[in-house]
XYZ file of C-alpha atoms in Angstrom:
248
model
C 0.000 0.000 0.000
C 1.583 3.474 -0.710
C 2.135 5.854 1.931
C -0.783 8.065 0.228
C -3.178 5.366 0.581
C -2.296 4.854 4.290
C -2.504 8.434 5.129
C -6.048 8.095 3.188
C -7.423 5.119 5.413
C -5.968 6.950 8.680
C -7.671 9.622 7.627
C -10.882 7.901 7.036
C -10.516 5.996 10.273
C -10.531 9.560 11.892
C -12.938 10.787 10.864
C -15.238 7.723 11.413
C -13.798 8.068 15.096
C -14.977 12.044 14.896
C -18.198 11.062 13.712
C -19.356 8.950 16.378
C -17.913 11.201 18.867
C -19.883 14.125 17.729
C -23.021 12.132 17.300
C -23.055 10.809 20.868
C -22.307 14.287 22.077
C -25.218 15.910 19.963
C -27.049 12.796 21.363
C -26.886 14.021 25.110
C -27.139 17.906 23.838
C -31.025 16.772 22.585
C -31.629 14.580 25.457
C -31.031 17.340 27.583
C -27.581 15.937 28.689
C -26.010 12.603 30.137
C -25.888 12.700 33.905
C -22.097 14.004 34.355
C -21.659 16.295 31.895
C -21.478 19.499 31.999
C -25.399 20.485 31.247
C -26.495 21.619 34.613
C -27.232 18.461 35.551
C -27.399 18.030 39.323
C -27.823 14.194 39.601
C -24.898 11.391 40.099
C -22.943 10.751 36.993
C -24.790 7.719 34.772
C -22.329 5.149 33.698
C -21.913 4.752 30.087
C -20.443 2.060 28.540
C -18.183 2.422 25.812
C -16.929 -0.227 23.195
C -13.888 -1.878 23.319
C -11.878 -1.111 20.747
C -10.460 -4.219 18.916
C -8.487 -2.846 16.111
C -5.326 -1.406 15.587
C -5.075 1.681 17.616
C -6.387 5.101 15.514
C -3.666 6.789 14.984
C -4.598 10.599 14.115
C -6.553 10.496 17.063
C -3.140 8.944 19.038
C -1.505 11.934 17.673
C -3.484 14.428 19.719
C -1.464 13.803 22.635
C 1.428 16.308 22.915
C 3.849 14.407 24.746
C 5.349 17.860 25.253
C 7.892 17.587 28.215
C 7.804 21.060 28.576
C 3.803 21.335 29.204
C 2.930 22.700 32.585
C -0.866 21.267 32.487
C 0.542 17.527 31.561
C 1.173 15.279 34.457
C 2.964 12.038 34.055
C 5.716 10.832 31.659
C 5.951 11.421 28.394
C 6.830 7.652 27.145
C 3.752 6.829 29.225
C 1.597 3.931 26.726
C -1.444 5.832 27.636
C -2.127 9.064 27.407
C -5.567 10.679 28.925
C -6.689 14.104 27.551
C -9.496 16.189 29.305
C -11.752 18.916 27.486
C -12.541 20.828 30.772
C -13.746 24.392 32.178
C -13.244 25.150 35.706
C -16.555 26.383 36.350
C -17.811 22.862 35.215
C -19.232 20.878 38.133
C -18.489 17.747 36.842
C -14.629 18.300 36.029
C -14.828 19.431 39.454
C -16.618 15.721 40.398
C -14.021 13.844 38.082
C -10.857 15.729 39.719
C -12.087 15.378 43.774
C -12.996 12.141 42.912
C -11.389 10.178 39.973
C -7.960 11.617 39.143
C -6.242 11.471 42.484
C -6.842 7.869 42.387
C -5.604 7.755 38.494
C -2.448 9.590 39.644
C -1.446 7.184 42.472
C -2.119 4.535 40.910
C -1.259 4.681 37.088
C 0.540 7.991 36.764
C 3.425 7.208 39.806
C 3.604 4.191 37.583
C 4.308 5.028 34.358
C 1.316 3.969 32.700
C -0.479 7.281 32.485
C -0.055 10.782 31.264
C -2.709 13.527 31.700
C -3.099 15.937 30.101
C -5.069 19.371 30.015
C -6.749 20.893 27.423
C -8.573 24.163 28.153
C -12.420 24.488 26.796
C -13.939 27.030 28.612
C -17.597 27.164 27.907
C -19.470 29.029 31.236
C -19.202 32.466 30.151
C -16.396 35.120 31.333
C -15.371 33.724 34.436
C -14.256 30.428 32.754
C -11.936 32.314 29.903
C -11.005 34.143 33.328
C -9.916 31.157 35.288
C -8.372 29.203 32.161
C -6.453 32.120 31.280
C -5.010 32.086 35.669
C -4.497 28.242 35.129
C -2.325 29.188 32.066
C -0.390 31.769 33.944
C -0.157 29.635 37.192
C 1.668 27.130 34.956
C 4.556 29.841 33.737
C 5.509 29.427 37.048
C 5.323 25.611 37.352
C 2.216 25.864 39.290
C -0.822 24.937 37.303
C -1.732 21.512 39.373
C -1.822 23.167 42.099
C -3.738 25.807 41.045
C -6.224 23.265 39.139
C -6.554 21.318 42.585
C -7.921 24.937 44.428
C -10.242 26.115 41.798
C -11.886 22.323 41.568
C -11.319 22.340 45.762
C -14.917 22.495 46.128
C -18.116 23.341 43.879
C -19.128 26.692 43.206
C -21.701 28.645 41.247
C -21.575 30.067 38.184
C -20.490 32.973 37.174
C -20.814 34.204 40.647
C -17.785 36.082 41.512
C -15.508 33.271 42.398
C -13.471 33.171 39.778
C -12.961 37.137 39.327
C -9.613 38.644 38.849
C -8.707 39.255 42.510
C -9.673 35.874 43.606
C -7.616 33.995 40.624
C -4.620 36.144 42.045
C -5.669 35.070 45.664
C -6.202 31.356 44.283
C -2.606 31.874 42.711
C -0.932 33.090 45.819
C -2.170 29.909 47.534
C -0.895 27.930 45.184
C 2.609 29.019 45.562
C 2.995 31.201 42.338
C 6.014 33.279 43.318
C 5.395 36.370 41.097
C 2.398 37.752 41.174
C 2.801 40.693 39.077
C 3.859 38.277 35.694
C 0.843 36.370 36.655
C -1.173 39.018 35.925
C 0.281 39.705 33.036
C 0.757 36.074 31.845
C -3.104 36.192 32.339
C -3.752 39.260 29.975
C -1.380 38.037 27.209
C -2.065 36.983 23.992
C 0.117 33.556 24.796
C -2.931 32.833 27.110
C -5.854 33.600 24.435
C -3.323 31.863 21.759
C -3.221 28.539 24.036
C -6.594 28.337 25.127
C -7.872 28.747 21.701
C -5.544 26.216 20.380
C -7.011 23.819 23.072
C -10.825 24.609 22.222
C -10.168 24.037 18.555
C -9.227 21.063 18.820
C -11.891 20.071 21.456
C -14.696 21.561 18.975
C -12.913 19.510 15.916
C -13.213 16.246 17.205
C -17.208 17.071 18.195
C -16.989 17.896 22.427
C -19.734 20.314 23.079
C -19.827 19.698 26.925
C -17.662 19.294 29.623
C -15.460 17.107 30.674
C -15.109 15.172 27.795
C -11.871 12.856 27.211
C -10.045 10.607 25.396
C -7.892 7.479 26.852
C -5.479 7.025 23.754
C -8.625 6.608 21.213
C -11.230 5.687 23.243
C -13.885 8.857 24.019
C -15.338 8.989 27.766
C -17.733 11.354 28.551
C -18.660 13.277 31.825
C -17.196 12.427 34.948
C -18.206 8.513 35.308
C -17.351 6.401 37.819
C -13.595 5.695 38.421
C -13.853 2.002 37.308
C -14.879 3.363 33.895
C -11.655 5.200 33.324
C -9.295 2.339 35.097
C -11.362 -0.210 32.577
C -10.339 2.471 29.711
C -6.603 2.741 30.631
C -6.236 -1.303 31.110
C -7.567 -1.483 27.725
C -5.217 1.189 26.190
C -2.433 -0.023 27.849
C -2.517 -3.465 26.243
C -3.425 -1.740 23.060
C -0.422 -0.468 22.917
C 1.748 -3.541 24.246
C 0.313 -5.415 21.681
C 0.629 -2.814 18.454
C 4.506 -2.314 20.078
C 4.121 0.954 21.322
């Protein structure tokens, strides 16, 4: 097969990948929303199952993961087999729910081992306060402080839009979280870096189909809204000897 032809079927497998993706998001948009994402709903995440994934790994979606050793909101090694990337907003209840609940477990257990890599993407979809607060996350991480700062703002739920996340409590939140320089923070926040990143992040969110928040993706596989922590650990298994048994 020529190299055009591959690039042709990986295309093709992307987009097929895309497709459903999108179409089980605009699913939950006209259902009113799958218990744990990030429609207002108030009740306990639903579990949803999601196929296992018996063919070779897709790899334009594989490709989305940075692997950037320099990335401040990545967590985990780079050479890591699996690589987990969140669509999130800070104001979003149930990224709160998945990082109080889910991703402290993920981190001791897979992460400290080599297995896992997280990794941020910004797709702030509340209104001002969430460009605010992903725009602080961005600056806290200039400083080599964005986990911290991601582990205050989801510290505990709060409302909408309410005043928590304006400008003199990201600085406060920042301060707390041990960013040194407060003045670059603020300016870090106001750049065009920041807009320029967090755009780059919601792209690619809105590309592969994620209207709501969180949404991920463990290697290829999509997960939506913060379900139960067996859900993701199933997810990661499965990844992980994905890619023993492909060779990566």
């Amino acid at each position: 097969m020529s190299s055009t032809s591959t690039r042709r079927k990986r295309g093709t497998l992307a987009a097929v990948a895309v497709l459903v993706l999108a179409l089980v998001l605009g699913l939950v948009s006209a259902l009113g929303g799958v218990p744990g994402s990030g429609s207002g709903d108030d009740e306990p995440a639903a579990r949803v199952e999601t196929p296992q994934n018996t063919a070779p790994p897709n790899e334009d979606l594989l490709a989305l993961a940075r692997r950037d050793d320099g990335d401040p909101n990545a967590i985990g090694s780079t050479d890591a087999p699996v690589v987990l990337i969140e669509y999130a907003d800070f104001q979003c209840p149930f990224c709160g729910k998945f990082a109080r609940d889910t991703e402290p477990e993920l981190i001791e257990k897979y992460v400290e081992a080599g297995v896992l890599r997280i990794e941020w993407r910004d797709f702030p979809i509340f209104g001002e306060e969430s460009e605010a607060a992903a725009r602080a996350g961005y600056a806290a991480g200039r400083q080599g402080r964005f986990w911290e700062f991601h582990e205050l703002a989801f510290g505990e739920e709060r409302k909408t839009n309410s005043g928590h996340f304006a400008e003199d409590e990201l600085v406060g939140m920042a301060r707390e979280a041990g960013v040194k320089d407060l003045e670059k923070f603020r300016s870090d926040m106001d750049s065009d870096a920041a807009g320029k990143a967090i755009e780059r992040d919601s792209r690619e969110g809105y590309e592969l189909g994620v209207t709501s928040t969180p949404a991920f993706l463990v290697n290829d596989r999509p997960i939506l809204g913060a379900q139960p922590t067996e859900v993701f650990t199933d997810a990661i298994e499965d990844a992980k000897k994905a890619a023993e048994a492909h060779g990566k």
